[in-house]
Amino acid sequence: MSIRVMLVDDQVLLRTGFRMVLAAQPDMEVVAEAGDGVEALQELRATAVDVVLMDVRMPKLDGVETTRRICADANPPKVLILTTFDLDEYAFSGLKAGASGFMLKDVPPAELLAAIRSVHSGDAVVAPSTTRRLLDRFAPMLPSAGGQPQHKELERLTEREREVMVLVAQGLSNGEIAARLVLSEATVKTHVGRILTKLGLRDRVQVVVLAYETGLVRAGGGGAG
């Protein structure tokens, strides 16, 4: 079954270019397009979509707020934010709004296609280390947690799961976490899965965002004391 993609961008020429790239793939089809957030939300009510390629700077309703509204629905499509500049505030806001990742608009076609497939399969397309650098840069925009983790859901985690969450937020892979904690990689994967389930998160990128928001990890990548 093809991956159903929606293109949301106010630049018609850009949408045309993306559509041509996607149309050449046997496992993808563009099922809807929109020139702004309001139109995108209307289209989504009438069309089944798996992945949304979302521009951020648009008239009427920007991509960040549109992403927030999409991700608030039950069983929403995955959202990939399209941004002009790496590590900008739009990518930051898009991840906080629920996007599964962000891509630069001038990304090579092969990387864009791989990102769509990755997001569709349930993975995030932004490495946690990249997300951490993004959050380090925009940490002053996060609410202050007073130096202590402030999030009731974190109380559901075991001590080991909190350790794993901190290391995920610091950008470590499962293999690196396994080496650090002297665990098997399979055990780390199980811990990560439980963290996602207990906290109601979709992917590792959201783990990183929540770790920063709650003060579990501070700007600079260190764990809270």
mmCIF file of C-alpha atoms in Angstrom:
data_model
loop_
_atom_site.group_PDB
_atom_site.id
_atom_site.type_symbol
_atom_site.label_atom_id
_atom_site.label_comp_id
_atom_site.label_asym_id
_atom_site.label_seq_id
_atom_site.Cartn_x
_atom_site.Cartn_y
_atom_site.Cartn_z
ATOM 1 C CA MET A 1 0.000 0.000 0.000
ATOM 2 C CA SER A 2 1.332 3.423 -0.969
ATOM 3 C CA ILE A 3 2.296 6.063 1.583
ATOM 4 C CA ARG A 4 -0.298 8.812 1.251
ATOM 5 C CA VAL A 5 1.421 12.201 1.377
ATOM 6 C CA MET A 6 -0.017 15.693 1.713
ATOM 7 C CA LEU A 7 1.970 18.755 0.605
ATOM 8 C CA VAL A 8 1.366 21.967 2.537
ATOM 9 C CA ASP A 9 3.248 25.024 1.242
ATOM 10 C CA ASP A 10 2.193 28.423 -0.049
ATOM 11 C CA GLN A 11 4.722 28.205 -2.904
ATOM 12 C CA VAL A 12 3.084 26.391 -5.811
ATOM 13 C CA LEU A 13 6.415 25.836 -7.557
ATOM 14 C CA LEU A 14 7.841 24.084 -4.504
ATOM 15 C CA ARG A 15 4.798 21.824 -4.196
ATOM 16 C CA THR A 16 5.125 20.967 -7.891
ATOM 17 C CA GLY A 17 8.752 19.960 -7.415
ATOM 18 C CA PHE A 18 7.977 17.779 -4.417
ATOM 19 C CA ARG A 19 5.025 16.199 -6.242
ATOM 20 C CA MET A 20 7.225 15.243 -9.200
ATOM 21 C CA VAL A 21 9.785 13.606 -6.900
ATOM 22 C CA LEU A 22 7.135 11.660 -4.969
ATOM 23 C CA ALA A 23 5.177 10.634 -8.059
ATOM 24 C CA ALA A 24 8.236 8.777 -9.347
ATOM 25 C CA GLN A 25 8.194 6.481 -6.308
ATOM 26 C CA PRO A 26 6.248 3.214 -6.505
ATOM 27 C CA ASP A 27 5.393 3.326 -2.787
ATOM 28 C CA MET A 28 4.195 6.943 -2.518
ATOM 29 C CA GLU A 29 1.376 9.095 -3.801
ATOM 30 C CA VAL A 30 0.422 12.717 -3.236
ATOM 31 C CA VAL A 31 -3.228 12.607 -2.208
ATOM 32 C CA ALA A 32 -3.736 16.253 -1.210
ATOM 33 C CA GLU A 33 -2.173 19.709 -1.380
ATOM 34 C CA ALA A 34 -2.784 22.962 0.461
ATOM 35 C CA GLY A 35 -1.419 26.496 0.293
ATOM 36 C CA ASP A 36 -1.978 27.386 3.938
ATOM 37 C CA GLY A 37 -2.866 25.833 7.299
ATOM 38 C CA VAL A 38 -6.600 26.512 7.092
ATOM 39 C CA GLU A 39 -6.834 24.777 3.726
ATOM 40 C CA ALA A 40 -4.690 21.909 5.055
ATOM 41 C CA LEU A 41 -7.043 21.239 7.965
ATOM 42 C CA GLN A 42 -10.024 21.268 5.594
ATOM 43 C CA GLU A 43 -8.324 18.799 3.259
ATOM 44 C CA LEU A 44 -7.443 16.469 6.135
ATOM 45 C CA ARG A 45 -11.087 16.224 7.134
ATOM 46 C CA ALA A 46 -11.894 14.802 3.710
ATOM 47 C CA THR A 47 -8.735 12.854 2.838
ATOM 48 C CA ALA A 48 -6.865 9.973 4.487
ATOM 49 C CA VAL A 49 -3.202 10.996 4.826
ATOM 50 C CA ASP A 50 -0.190 9.167 6.289
ATOM 51 C CA VAL A 51 2.503 11.868 6.178
ATOM 52 C CA VAL A 52 2.199 15.656 5.898
ATOM 53 C CA LEU A 53 5.083 17.734 4.528
ATOM 54 C CA MET A 54 4.453 21.019 6.347
ATOM 55 C CA ASP A 55 5.877 24.434 5.538
ATOM 56 C CA VAL A 56 6.099 26.789 8.518
ATOM 57 C CA ARG A 57 5.761 30.290 7.115
ATOM 58 C CA MET A 58 2.320 30.504 5.506
ATOM 59 C CA PRO A 59 -0.585 32.968 5.432
ATOM 60 C CA LYS A 60 -3.808 32.521 7.454
ATOM 61 C CA LEU A 61 -2.458 29.742 9.703
ATOM 62 C CA ASP A 62 1.237 28.930 10.011
ATOM 63 C CA GLY A 63 2.713 25.452 9.961
ATOM 64 C CA VAL A 64 3.450 25.273 13.683
ATOM 65 C CA GLU A 65 -0.136 25.950 14.760
ATOM 66 C CA THR A 66 -1.440 23.704 11.973
ATOM 67 C CA THR A 67 0.855 20.922 13.213
ATOM 68 C CA ARG A 68 -0.372 21.423 16.774
ATOM 69 C CA ARG A 69 -4.005 21.079 15.678
ATOM 70 C CA ILE A 70 -3.277 18.028 13.525
ATOM 71 C CA CYS A 71 -1.379 16.236 16.299
ATOM 72 C CA ALA A 72 -4.172 16.938 18.791
ATOM 73 C CA ASP A 73 -6.517 14.690 16.810
ATOM 74 C CA ALA A 74 -6.900 10.967 17.392
ATOM 75 C CA ASN A 75 -4.602 8.893 15.138
ATOM 76 C CA PRO A 76 -3.131 11.892 13.317
ATOM 77 C CA PRO A 77 -0.851 11.618 10.290
ATOM 78 C CA LYS A 78 2.872 12.095 10.891
ATOM 79 C CA VAL A 79 4.135 15.613 10.249
ATOM 80 C CA LEU A 80 7.495 16.573 8.747
ATOM 81 C CA ILE A 81 8.311 20.272 9.145
ATOM 82 C CA LEU A 82 9.965 21.931 6.150
ATOM 83 C CA THR A 83 12.253 24.784 7.135
ATOM 84 C CA THR A 84 14.652 27.095 5.294
ATOM 85 C CA PHE A 85 17.291 27.234 8.023
ATOM 86 C CA ASP A 86 18.685 24.432 10.149
ATOM 87 C CA LEU A 87 18.190 24.828 13.903
ATOM 88 C CA ASP A 88 15.750 27.732 13.717
ATOM 89 C CA GLU A 89 12.895 28.590 16.045
ATOM 90 C CA TYR A 90 10.351 27.177 13.605
ATOM 91 C CA ALA A 91 11.901 23.717 13.778
ATOM 92 C CA PHE A 92 12.002 24.044 17.568
ATOM 93 C CA SER A 93 8.340 25.063 17.744
ATOM 94 C CA GLY A 94 7.339 22.399 15.236
ATOM 95 C CA LEU A 95 8.883 19.607 17.316
ATOM 96 C CA LYS A 96 7.160 20.943 20.439
ATOM 97 C CA ALA A 97 3.873 21.002 18.505
ATOM 98 C CA GLY A 98 4.174 17.280 17.765
ATOM 99 C CA ALA A 99 6.073 16.994 14.487
ATOM 100 C CA SER A 100 8.154 13.846 14.050
ATOM 101 C CA GLY A 101 11.044 15.796 12.613
ATOM 102 C CA PHE A 102 12.153 18.588 10.345
ATOM 103 C CA MET A 103 13.857 18.769 6.976
ATOM 104 C CA LEU A 104 15.532 21.607 5.116
ATOM 105 C CA LYS A 105 13.669 22.712 1.994
ATOM 106 C CA ASP A 106 16.763 22.157 -0.129
ATOM 107 C CA VAL A 107 17.210 18.576 1.115
ATOM 108 C CA PRO A 108 18.390 16.126 -1.587
ATOM 109 C CA PRO A 109 15.459 14.110 -2.970
ATOM 110 C CA ALA A 110 16.868 10.798 -1.711
ATOM 111 C CA GLU A 111 17.001 12.136 1.861
ATOM 112 C CA LEU A 112 13.471 13.502 1.652
ATOM 113 C CA LEU A 113 12.143 10.144 0.435
ATOM 114 C CA ALA A 114 14.031 8.276 3.166
ATOM 115 C CA ALA A 115 12.609 10.683 5.752
ATOM 116 C CA ILE A 116 9.037 10.130 4.584
ATOM 117 C CA ARG A 117 9.482 6.354 4.725
ATOM 118 C CA SER A 118 11.124 6.575 8.137
ATOM 119 C CA VAL A 119 8.378 8.727 9.629
ATOM 120 C CA HIS A 120 5.701 6.500 8.118
ATOM 121 C CA SER A 121 7.256 3.458 9.770
ATOM 122 C CA GLY A 122 7.092 5.165 13.159
ATOM 123 C CA ASP A 123 10.619 6.516 13.513
ATOM 124 C CA ALA A 124 11.716 10.097 13.991
ATOM 125 C CA VAL A 125 13.834 11.603 11.236
ATOM 126 C CA VAL A 126 15.785 14.007 13.397
ATOM 127 C CA ALA A 127 18.592 12.441 15.383
ATOM 128 C CA PRO A 128 18.247 13.081 19.122
ATOM 129 C CA SER A 129 21.677 14.736 19.055
ATOM 130 C CA THR A 130 20.421 17.244 16.469
ATOM 131 C CA THR A 131 17.304 17.845 18.532
ATOM 132 C CA ARG A 132 19.461 18.372 21.606
ATOM 133 C CA ARG A 133 21.525 21.035 19.788
ATOM 134 C CA LEU A 134 18.292 22.674 18.691
ATOM 135 C CA LEU A 135 16.937 22.690 22.241
ATOM 136 C CA ASP A 136 20.239 23.909 23.678
ATOM 137 C CA ARG A 137 19.977 26.907 21.401
ATOM 138 C CA PHE A 138 16.373 27.701 22.276
ATOM 139 C CA ALA A 139 16.367 26.535 25.911
ATOM 140 C CA PRO A 140 15.525 30.073 27.164
ATOM 141 C CA MET A 141 12.137 29.673 25.441
ATOM 142 C CA LEU A 142 11.338 26.645 27.609
ATOM 143 C CA PRO A 143 9.437 27.082 30.886
ATOM 144 C CA SER A 144 11.697 27.073 33.930
ATOM 145 C CA ALA A 145 11.504 23.891 35.967
ATOM 146 C CA GLY A 146 13.334 25.426 38.912
ATOM 147 C CA GLY A 147 16.211 22.977 38.575
ATOM 148 C CA GLN A 148 14.029 19.980 39.383
ATOM 149 C CA PRO A 149 12.051 17.767 36.978
ATOM 150 C CA GLN A 150 8.431 18.942 37.110
ATOM 151 C CA HIS A 151 6.141 16.550 35.299
ATOM 152 C CA LYS A 152 3.780 14.103 36.971
ATOM 153 C CA GLU A 153 4.168 11.532 34.213
ATOM 154 C CA LEU A 154 7.869 11.224 35.040
ATOM 155 C CA GLU A 155 6.847 9.695 38.369
ATOM 156 C CA ARG A 156 5.638 6.655 36.405
ATOM 157 C CA LEU A 157 9.187 5.854 35.339
ATOM 158 C CA THR A 158 11.473 3.533 37.243
ATOM 159 C CA GLU A 159 14.891 4.825 38.266
ATOM 160 C CA ARG A 160 16.475 2.876 35.404
ATOM 161 C CA GLU A 161 13.984 4.270 32.887
ATOM 162 C CA ARG A 162 14.812 7.808 34.024
ATOM 163 C CA GLU A 163 18.512 7.049 33.520
ATOM 164 C CA VAL A 164 17.782 5.813 30.011
ATOM 165 C CA MET A 165 15.606 8.860 29.275
ATOM 166 C CA VAL A 166 18.406 11.232 30.275
ATOM 167 C CA LEU A 167 20.851 9.446 27.980
ATOM 168 C CA VAL A 168 18.368 9.446 25.090
ATOM 169 C CA ALA A 169 17.944 13.188 25.631
ATOM 170 C CA GLN A 170 21.716 13.615 25.521
ATOM 171 C CA GLY A 171 21.686 12.133 22.015
ATOM 172 C CA LEU A 172 23.033 8.644 22.712
ATOM 173 C CA SER A 173 21.990 5.696 20.553
ATOM 174 C CA ASN A 174 20.670 2.460 22.045
ATOM 175 C CA GLY A 175 24.099 0.882 21.592
ATOM 176 C CA GLU A 176 25.838 3.768 23.352
ATOM 177 C CA ILE A 177 23.317 3.676 26.202
ATOM 178 C CA ALA A 178 23.829 -0.087 26.539
ATOM 179 C CA ALA A 179 27.592 0.398 26.855
ATOM 180 C CA ARG A 180 27.189 3.237 29.372
ATOM 181 C CA LEU A 181 24.791 1.318 31.623
ATOM 182 C CA VAL A 182 26.294 -2.147 31.013
ATOM 183 C CA LEU A 183 23.053 -3.513 29.578
ATOM 184 C CA SER A 184 22.193 -5.405 26.412
ATOM 185 C CA GLU A 185 20.981 -3.320 23.487
ATOM 186 C CA ALA A 186 17.722 -5.308 23.519
ATOM 187 C CA THR A 187 17.153 -4.322 27.157
ATOM 188 C CA VAL A 188 17.736 -0.650 26.336
ATOM 189 C CA LYS A 189 15.262 -0.903 23.448
ATOM 190 C CA THR A 190 12.712 -2.361 25.873
ATOM 191 C CA HIS A 191 13.301 0.505 28.316
ATOM 192 C CA VAL A 192 12.879 3.081 25.547
ATOM 193 C CA GLY A 193 9.639 1.413 24.470
ATOM 194 C CA ARG A 194 8.307 1.539 28.026
ATOM 195 C CA ILE A 195 9.268 5.213 28.350
ATOM 196 C CA LEU A 196 7.342 6.020 25.163
ATOM 197 C CA THR A 197 4.310 4.067 26.354
ATOM 198 C CA LYS A 198 4.242 5.442 29.910
ATOM 199 C CA LEU A 199 4.672 9.042 28.804
ATOM 200 C CA GLY A 200 2.413 8.817 25.744
ATOM 201 C CA LEU A 201 5.199 9.863 23.352
ATOM 202 C CA ARG A 202 5.550 8.852 19.710
ATOM 203 C CA ASP A 203 9.310 8.788 19.250
ATOM 204 C CA ARG A 204 12.750 9.592 20.671
ATOM 205 C CA VAL A 205 12.574 13.200 19.530
ATOM 206 C CA GLN A 206 9.566 13.764 21.780
ATOM 207 C CA VAL A 207 11.508 12.136 24.628
ATOM 208 C CA VAL A 208 14.227 14.764 24.160
ATOM 209 C CA VAL A 209 11.726 17.641 24.084
ATOM 210 C CA LEU A 210 9.980 16.445 27.245
ATOM 211 C CA ALA A 211 13.295 15.911 29.058
ATOM 212 C CA TYR A 212 14.146 19.567 28.426
ATOM 213 C CA GLU A 213 10.685 20.899 29.238
ATOM 214 C CA THR A 214 10.610 19.145 32.594
ATOM 215 C CA GLY A 215 14.176 20.005 33.576
ATOM 216 C CA LEU A 216 15.267 16.357 33.523
ATOM 217 C CA VAL A 217 18.006 17.531 31.163
ATOM 218 C CA ARG A 218 19.408 21.039 31.154
ATOM 219 C CA ALA A 219 20.731 23.132 28.294
ATOM 220 C CA GLY A 220 24.187 21.849 27.448
ATOM 221 C CA GLY A 221 23.029 18.240 27.667
ATOM 222 C CA GLY A 222 23.610 17.555 31.363
ATOM 223 C CA GLY A 223 21.145 15.703 33.555
ATOM 224 C CA ALA A 224 19.433 17.538 36.393
ATOM 225 C CA GLY A 225 21.011 16.977 39.772
#
